[in-house]
Coordinates of C-alpha atoms in Angstrom, one line a residue:
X1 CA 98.3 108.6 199.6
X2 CA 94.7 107.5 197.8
X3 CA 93.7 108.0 194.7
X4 CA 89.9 109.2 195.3
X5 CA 87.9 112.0 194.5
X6 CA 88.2 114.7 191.6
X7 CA 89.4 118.1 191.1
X8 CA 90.0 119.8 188.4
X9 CA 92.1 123.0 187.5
X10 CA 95.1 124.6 186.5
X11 CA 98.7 123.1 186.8
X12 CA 102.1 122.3 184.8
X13 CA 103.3 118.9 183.2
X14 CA 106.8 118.4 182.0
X15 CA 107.9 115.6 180.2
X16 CA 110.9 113.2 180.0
X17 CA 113.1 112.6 177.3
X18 CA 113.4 110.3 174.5
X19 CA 115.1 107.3 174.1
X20 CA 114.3 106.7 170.5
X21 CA 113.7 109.9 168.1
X22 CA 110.9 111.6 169.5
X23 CA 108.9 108.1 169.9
X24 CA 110.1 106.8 173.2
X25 CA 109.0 103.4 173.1
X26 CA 111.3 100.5 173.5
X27 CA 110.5 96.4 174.0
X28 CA 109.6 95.0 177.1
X29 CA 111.5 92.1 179.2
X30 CA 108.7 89.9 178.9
X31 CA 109.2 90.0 174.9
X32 CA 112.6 89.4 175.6
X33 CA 112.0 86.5 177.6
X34 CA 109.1 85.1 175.4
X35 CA 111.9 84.9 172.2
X36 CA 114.4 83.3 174.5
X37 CA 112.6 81.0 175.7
X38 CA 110.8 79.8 172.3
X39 CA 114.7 79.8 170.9
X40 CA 115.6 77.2 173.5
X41 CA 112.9 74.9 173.7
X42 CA 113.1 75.2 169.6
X43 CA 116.7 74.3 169.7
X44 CA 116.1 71.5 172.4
X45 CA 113.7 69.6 170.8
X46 CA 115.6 69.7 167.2
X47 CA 119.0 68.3 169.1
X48 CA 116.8 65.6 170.9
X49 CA 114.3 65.0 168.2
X50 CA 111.2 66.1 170.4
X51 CA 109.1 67.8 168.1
X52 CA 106.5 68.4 170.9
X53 CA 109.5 70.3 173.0
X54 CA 110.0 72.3 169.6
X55 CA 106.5 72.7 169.5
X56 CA 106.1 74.4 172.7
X57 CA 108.5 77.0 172.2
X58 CA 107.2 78.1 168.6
X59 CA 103.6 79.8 170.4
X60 CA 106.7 82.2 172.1
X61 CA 108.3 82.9 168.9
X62 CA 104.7 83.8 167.0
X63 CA 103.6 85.7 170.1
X64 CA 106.8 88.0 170.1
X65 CA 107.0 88.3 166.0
X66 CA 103.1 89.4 166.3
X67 CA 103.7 92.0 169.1
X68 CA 106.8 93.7 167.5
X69 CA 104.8 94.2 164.2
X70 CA 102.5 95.8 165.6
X71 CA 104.5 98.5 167.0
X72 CA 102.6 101.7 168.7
X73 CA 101.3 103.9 165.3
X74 CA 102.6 101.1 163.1
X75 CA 106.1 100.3 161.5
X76 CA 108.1 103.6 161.0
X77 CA 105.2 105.2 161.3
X78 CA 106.3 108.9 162.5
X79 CA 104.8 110.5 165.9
X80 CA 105.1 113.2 168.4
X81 CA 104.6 113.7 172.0
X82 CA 100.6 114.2 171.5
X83 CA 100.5 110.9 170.1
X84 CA 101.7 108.8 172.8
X85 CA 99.8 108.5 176.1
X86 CA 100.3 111.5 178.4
X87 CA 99.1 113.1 181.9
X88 CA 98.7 116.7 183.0
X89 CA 98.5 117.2 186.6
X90 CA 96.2 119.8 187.7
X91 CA 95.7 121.5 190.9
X92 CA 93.4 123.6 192.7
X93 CA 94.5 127.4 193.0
X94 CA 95.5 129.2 195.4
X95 CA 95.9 127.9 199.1
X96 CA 95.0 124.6 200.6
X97 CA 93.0 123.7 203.8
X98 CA 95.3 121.6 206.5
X99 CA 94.4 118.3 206.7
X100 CA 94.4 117.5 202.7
X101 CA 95.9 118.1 199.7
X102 CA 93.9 117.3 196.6
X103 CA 94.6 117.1 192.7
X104 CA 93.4 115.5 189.7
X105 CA 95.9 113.5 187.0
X106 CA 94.7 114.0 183.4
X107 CA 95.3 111.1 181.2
X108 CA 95.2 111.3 177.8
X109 CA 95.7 108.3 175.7
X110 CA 95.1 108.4 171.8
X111 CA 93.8 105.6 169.8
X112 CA 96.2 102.7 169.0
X113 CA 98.5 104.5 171.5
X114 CA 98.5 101.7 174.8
X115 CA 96.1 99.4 176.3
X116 CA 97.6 100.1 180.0
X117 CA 98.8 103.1 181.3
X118 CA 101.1 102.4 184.7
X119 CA 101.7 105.3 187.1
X120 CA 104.4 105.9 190.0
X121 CA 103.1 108.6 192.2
X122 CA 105.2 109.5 194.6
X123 CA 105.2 112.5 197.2
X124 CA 107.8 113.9 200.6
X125 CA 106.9 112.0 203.3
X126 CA 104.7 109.1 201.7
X127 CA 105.3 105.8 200.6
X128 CA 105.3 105.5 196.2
X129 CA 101.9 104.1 195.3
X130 CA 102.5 101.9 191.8
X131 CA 98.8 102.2 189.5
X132 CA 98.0 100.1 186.6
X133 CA 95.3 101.6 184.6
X134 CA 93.0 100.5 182.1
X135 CA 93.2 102.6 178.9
X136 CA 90.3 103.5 177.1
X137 CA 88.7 101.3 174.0
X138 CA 91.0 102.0 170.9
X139 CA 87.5 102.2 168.6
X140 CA 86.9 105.6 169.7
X141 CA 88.0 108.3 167.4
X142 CA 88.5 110.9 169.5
X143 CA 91.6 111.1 172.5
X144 CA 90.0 109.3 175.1
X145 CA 90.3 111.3 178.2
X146 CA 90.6 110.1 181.7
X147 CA 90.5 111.8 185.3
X148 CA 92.6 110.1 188.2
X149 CA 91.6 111.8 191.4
X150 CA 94.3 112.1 193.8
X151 CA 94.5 112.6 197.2
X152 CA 97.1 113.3 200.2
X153 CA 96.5 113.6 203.7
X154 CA 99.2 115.3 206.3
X155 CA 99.1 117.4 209.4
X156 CA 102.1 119.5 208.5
X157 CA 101.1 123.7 207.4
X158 CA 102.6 126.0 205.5
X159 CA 105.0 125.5 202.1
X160 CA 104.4 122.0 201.4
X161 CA 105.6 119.4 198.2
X162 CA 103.0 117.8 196.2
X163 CA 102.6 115.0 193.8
X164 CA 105.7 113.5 191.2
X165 CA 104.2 111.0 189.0
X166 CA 105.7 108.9 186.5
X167 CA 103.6 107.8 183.7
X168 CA 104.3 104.8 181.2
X169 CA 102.3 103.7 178.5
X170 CA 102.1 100.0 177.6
X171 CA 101.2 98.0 174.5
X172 CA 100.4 94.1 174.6
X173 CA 102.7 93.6 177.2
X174 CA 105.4 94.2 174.0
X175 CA 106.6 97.6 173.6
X176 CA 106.2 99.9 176.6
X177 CA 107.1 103.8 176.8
X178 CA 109.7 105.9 177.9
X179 CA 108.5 107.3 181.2
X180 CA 107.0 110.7 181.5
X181 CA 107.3 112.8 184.9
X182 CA 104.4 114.6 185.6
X183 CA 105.6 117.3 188.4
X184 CA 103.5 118.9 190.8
X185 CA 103.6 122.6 192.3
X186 CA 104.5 123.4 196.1
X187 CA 101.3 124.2 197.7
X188 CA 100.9 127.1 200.6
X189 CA 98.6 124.6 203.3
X190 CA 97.1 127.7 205.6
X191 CA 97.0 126.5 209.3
X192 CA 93.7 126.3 211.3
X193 CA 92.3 127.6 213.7
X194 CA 91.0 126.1 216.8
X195 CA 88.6 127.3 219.4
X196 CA 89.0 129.1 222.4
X197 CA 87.4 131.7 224.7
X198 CA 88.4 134.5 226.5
X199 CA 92.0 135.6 226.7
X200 CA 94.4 138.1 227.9
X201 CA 94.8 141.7 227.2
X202 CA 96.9 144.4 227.6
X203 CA 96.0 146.6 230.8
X204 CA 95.5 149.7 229.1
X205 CA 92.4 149.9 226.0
X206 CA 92.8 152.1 222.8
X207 CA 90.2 153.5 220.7
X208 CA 87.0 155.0 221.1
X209 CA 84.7 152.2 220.8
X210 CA 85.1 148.7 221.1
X211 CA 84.2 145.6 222.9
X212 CA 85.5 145.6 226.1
X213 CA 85.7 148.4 229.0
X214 CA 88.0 150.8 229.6
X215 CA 88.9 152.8 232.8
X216 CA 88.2 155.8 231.6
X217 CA 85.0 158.0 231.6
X218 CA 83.1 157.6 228.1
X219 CA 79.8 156.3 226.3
X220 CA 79.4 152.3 227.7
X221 CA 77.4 149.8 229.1
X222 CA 79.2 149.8 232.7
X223 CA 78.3 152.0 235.4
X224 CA 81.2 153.6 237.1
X225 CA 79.3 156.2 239.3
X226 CA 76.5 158.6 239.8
X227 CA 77.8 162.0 239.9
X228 CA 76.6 166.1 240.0
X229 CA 76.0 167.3 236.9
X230 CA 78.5 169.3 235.0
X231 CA 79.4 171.5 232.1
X232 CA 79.9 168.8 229.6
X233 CA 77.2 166.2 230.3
X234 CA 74.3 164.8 228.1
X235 CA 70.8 165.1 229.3
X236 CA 69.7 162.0 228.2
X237 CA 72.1 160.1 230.9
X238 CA 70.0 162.4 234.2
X239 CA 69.4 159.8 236.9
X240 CA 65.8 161.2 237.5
X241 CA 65.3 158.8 240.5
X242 CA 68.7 159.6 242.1
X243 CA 67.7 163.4 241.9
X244 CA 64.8 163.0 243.1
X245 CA 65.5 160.9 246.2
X246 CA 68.8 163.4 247.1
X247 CA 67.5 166.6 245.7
X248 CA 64.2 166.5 245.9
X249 CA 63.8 170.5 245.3
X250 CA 66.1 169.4 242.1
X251 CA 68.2 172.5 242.9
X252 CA 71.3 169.5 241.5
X253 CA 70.8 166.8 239.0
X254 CA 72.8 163.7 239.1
X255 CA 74.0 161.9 235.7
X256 CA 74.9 158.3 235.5
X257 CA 78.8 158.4 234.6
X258 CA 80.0 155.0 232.4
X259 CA 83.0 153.1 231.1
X260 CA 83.9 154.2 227.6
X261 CA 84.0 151.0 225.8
X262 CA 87.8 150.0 223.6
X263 CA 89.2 147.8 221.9
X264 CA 92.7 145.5 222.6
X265 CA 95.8 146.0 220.3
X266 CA 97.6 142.0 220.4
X267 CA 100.9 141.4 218.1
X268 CA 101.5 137.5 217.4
X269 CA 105.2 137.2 217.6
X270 CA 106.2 133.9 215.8
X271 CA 109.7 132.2 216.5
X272 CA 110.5 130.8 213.3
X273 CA 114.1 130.8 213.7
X274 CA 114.0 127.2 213.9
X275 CA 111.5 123.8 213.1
X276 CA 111.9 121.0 215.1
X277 CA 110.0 117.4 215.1
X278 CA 109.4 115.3 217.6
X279 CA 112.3 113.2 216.7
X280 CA 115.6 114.2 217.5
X281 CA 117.1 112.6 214.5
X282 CA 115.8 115.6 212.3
X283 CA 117.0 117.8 214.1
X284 CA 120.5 118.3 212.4
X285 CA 119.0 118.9 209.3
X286 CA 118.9 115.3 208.1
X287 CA 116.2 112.7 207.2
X288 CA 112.4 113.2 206.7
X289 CA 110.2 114.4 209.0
X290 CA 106.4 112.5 208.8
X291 CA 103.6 113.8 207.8
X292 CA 101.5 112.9 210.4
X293 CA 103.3 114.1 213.2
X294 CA 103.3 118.1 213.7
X295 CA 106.6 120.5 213.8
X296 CA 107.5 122.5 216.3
X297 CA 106.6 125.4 213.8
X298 CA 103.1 123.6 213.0
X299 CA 102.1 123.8 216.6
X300 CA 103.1 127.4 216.6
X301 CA 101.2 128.7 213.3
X302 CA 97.9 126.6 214.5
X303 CA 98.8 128.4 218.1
X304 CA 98.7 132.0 216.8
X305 CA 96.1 130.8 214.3
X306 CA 93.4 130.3 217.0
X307 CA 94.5 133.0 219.4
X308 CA 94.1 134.9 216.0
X309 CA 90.2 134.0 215.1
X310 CA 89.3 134.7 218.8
X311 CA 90.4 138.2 219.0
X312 CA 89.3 138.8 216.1
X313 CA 86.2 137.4 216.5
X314 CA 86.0 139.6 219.8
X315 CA 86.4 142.8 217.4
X316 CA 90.2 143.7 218.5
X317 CA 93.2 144.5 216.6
X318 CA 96.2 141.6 215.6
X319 CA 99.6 142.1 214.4
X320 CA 101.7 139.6 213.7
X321 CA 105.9 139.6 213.3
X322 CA 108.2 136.7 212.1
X323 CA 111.7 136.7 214.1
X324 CA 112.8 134.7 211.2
X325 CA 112.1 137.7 208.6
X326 CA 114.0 141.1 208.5
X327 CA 110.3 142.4 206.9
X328 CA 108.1 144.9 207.8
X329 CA 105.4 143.3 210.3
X330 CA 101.7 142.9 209.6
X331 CA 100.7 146.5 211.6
X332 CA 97.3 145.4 213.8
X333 CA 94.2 145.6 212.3
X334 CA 90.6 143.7 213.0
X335 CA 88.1 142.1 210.4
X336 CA 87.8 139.0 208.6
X337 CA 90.1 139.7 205.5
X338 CA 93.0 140.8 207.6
X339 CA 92.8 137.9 210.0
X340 CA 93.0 135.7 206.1
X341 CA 96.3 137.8 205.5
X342 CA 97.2 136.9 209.0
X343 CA 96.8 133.5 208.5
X344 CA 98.6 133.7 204.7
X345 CA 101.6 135.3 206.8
X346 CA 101.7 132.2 209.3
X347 CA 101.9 130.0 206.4
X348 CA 104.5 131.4 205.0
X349 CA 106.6 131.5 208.8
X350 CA 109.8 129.4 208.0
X351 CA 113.4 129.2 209.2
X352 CA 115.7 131.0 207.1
X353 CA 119.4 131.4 206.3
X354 CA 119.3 134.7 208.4
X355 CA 117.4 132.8 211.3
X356 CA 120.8 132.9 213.1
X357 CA 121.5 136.1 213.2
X358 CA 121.3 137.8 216.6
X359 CA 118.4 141.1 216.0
X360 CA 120.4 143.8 217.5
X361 CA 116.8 144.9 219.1
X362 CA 113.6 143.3 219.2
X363 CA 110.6 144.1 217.4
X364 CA 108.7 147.1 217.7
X365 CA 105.6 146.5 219.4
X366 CA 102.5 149.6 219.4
X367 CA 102.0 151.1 222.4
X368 CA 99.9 149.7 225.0
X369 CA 99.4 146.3 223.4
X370 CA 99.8 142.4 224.4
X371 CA 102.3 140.3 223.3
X372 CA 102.0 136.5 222.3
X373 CA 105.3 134.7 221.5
X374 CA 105.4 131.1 220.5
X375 CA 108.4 129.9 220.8
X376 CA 110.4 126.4 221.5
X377 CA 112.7 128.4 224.2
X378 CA 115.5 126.4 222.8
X379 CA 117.6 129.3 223.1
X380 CA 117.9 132.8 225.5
X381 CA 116.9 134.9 222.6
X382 CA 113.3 134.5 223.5
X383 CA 114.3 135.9 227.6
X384 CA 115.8 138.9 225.9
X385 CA 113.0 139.3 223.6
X386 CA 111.0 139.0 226.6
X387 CA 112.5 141.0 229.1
X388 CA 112.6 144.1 226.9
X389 CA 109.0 144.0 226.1
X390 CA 107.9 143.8 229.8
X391 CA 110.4 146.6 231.0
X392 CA 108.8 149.0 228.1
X393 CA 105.4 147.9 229.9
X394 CA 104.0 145.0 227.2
X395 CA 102.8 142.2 229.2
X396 CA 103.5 138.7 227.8
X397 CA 102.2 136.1 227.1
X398 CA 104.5 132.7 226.0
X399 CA 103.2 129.7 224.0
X400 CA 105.4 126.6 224.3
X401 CA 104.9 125.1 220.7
X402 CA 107.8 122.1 221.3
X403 CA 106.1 118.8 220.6
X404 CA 106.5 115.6 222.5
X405 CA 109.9 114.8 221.8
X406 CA 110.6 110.8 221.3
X407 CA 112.9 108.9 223.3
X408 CA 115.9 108.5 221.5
X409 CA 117.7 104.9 220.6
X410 CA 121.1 106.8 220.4
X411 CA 122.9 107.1 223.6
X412 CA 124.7 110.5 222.7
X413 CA 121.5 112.0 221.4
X414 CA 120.0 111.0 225.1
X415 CA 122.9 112.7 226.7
X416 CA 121.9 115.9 224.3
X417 CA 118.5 116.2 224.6
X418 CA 119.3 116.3 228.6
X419 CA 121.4 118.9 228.2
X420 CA 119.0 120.8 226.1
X421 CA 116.2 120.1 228.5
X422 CA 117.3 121.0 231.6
X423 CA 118.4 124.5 230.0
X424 CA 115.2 124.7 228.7
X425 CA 113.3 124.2 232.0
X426 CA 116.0 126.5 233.7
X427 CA 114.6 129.1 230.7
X428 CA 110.6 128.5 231.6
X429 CA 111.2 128.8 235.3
X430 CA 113.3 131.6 234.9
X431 CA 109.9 133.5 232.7
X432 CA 107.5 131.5 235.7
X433 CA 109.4 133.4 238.3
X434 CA 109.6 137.0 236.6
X435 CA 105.8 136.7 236.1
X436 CA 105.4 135.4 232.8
X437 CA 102.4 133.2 232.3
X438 CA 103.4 129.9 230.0
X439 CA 101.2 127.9 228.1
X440 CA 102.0 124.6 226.7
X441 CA 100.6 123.9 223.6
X442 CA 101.6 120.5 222.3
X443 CA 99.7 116.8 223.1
X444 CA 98.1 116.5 225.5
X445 CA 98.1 119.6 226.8
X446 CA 97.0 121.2 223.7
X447 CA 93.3 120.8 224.8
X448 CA 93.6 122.4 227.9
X449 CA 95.0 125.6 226.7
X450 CA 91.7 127.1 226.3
X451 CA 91.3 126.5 230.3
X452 CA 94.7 128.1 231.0
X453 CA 93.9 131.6 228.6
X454 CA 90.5 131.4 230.6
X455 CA 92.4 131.2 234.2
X456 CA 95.0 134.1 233.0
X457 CA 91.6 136.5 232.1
X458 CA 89.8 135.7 235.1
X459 CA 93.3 136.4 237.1
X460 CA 93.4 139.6 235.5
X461 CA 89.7 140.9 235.8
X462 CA 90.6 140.2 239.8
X463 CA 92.8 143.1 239.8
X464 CA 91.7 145.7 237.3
X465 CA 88.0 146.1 238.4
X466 CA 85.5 146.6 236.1
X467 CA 87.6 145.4 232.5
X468 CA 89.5 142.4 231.2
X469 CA 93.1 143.1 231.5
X470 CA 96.4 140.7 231.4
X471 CA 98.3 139.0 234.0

């Protein structure tokens, strides 16, 4: 957690409550202290006749008299919340950028109000940072204003906590104020997208027009054949060379037949049944998971995130469906503002109370379109989900998005995770054997996914001739 930069914008403050009519201001320990120990050293030197011990404890006594007369807005003087030093927290709208999450604390700190302001900001996942600040000069006549930029780094995407602060005004180390909590919004943190080239597609094209080439006779940069003209075919696409050299009385004219050009139809199939760190401890439920390490559900929405951008970017269609949701799913489209509503659905991927519940039948995939699931394969739901799809004809394509999991300390959670992983690998050899390309997508490995979507197009373009298909 830093406190750097500013920002400014909209957000919500709510306030404590009052310990003392409305005024919330109460003496500190250190006046507490300063009259006790000026009453002892007083009382000590008048039993032992040491008027300089006496004398040393009567600077305490003056000190503390001084600082409780000169209570915040003077002696029963009345106030209100505006009158005592405050803090808005603002926040930038709408979604966040992984990586980051930035706001700005406004404090507000009327004259004759405090000298120091102390803040306790505090956030999921990060250590409580402890602020003493400086309040403004008290000559000023109008509310001195102050901006406290605040920033918080984590790796983690989607619905995410933000800032609590505490904020406590104090006044010559004498009185000090009641504190008031500042709370922050949950921010939607929109996953990104990393690069990659080529990748899979389904075997057979839709559309008329598009980027890639389709088996089928049509308008396109590919030459399939050279063929006799007939009924049906444009003048402008007459071979005059070929006729010439085979029918050199041009009693038939030959037409340069293409590859109508199509487009891919892809549907990003998100298991968000469950999200799983990479310590096993979490994994019931309980404890914290950090900030800088990524979920099992992180990995997947940054997964479909940059598969995502590249098809789009290649001009095809993307769909996306949530296992975890019993909604309708995002029907395929292309273009920059659906692949931002296909990134605002990622975000908002997350296991639910439903999660559990077996789907009597699996999604509903369009016709002749590709599949990517990313999944942990924790379970046999994603072998049924995946055996359906390729016996309608969808090929598939599985991303493994479970991270790195730690050795555990615990010797029953080592005897669990063996269990689990041996099932698991049963699962992904089970999918290798049935033809079912898997790509890893955590550490390491994570870089090299790009190499293994390349490998799996190239495969493909080896047995469909003449178009990029899927394995």
């Amino acid at each position: 957690m830093t406190v750097g930069g500013v920002i400014v914008s909209g957000g919500r403050t709510s306030r404590g409550d009052r310990a003392d009519g409305g005024r919330g201001w109460r003496l500190t320990s250190a006046h507490t202290a300063a009259v006790a120990a000026g009453v002892v050293l007083l009382a000590l030197g008048v039993l032992a006749g040491r008027p300089d011990v006496a004398l040393v404890g009567v600077p305490g006594l003056l000190a503390a008299a001084w600082g409780r007369s000169t209570r915040p807005g003077g002696a029963g003087a009345p106030r209100d919340e505006d009158g005592d030093p405050h803090g808005t927290l603002h926040e930038p709208e709408g979604t966040a950028a992984p990586g980051e999450l930035t706001a700005t604390l406004r404090l507000t700190t009327p004259p004759n109000a405090a000298d120091v302001v102390h803040l306790r900001i505090s956030a999921a996942g990060h250590r409580t940072t402890e602020v003493a600040l400086a309040a403004r000069p008290r000559s000023e006549q109008a509310q001195p204003v102050r901006d406290v930029p605040l920033r918080l780094s984590s790796v983690r995407t989607g619905p995410q906590e933000t800032f609590e602060i505490d904020v406590r005004g104090s006044l010559h180390a004498v009185w000090e104020q009641e504190p008031t909590q500042v709370g922050g919004t949950r921010r939607l943190v929109l996953p990104a997208a990393g690069p990659l080239g080529r990748l899979p597609l389904p075997r057979r094209l839709r559309g008329l027009t598009g980027p890639h080439s389709a088996r089928r006779l049509g308008d396109g940069a590919e030459l399939r054949d050279i063929h006799p003209f007939t009924p049906g075919d444009r003048l402008r696409r007459i071979d005059w060379r070929t006729t010439a050299r085979r029918s050199p009385d041009l009693d038939t004219l030959y037409v340069r037949r293409t590859y109508a050009t199509a487009e891919a139809t892809a549907m990003l199939v998100v298991d968000s049944r469950d999200d799983v760190g990479p310590d096993l401890r979490t994994w019931r439920g309980y404890g914290t998971l950090r900030v800088d390490e990524p979920t099992s559900l992180d990995l997947a929405r940054h997964a479909a995130a940059s598969v995502a951008r590249a098809l789009v970017e290649a001009g095809d269609r993307v769909g996306m469906e949530d296992l975890a949701r019993r909604r309708r799913p995002l029907p395929p489209a292309s273009g920059r503002r659906h692949l931002r509503r296909v990134l605002h659905g990622l975000a908002l991927a997350h296991p639910t109370q439903r999660a559990s519940v077996h789907r009597v039948r699996p999604p509903q995939v369009p016709a002749d379109a590709i599949v990517y699931l990313f999944s942990t394969v924790l379970d046999d739901e994603p072998l049924h989900l995946v055996r359906t799809w390729r016996a309608k004809g969808h090929p598939v394509v599985l991303v493994d998005t479970l991270p790195d999991v730690h050795r555990a300390t615990a010797s029953h959670l080592r005897i669990a995770w063996r269990i689990a992983r041996m099932e698991r690998e049963d699962r992904l050899a089970a999918l290798a054997g049935e033809g079912v390309p898997v790509v890893r997508w955590a550490g390491s490995e994570r870089d090299r996914a790009a190499v293994r979507f390349e490998a799996l197009a190239r495969a493909a373009e080896r047995h469909v001739p003449g178009r990029t298909g899927a394995p």
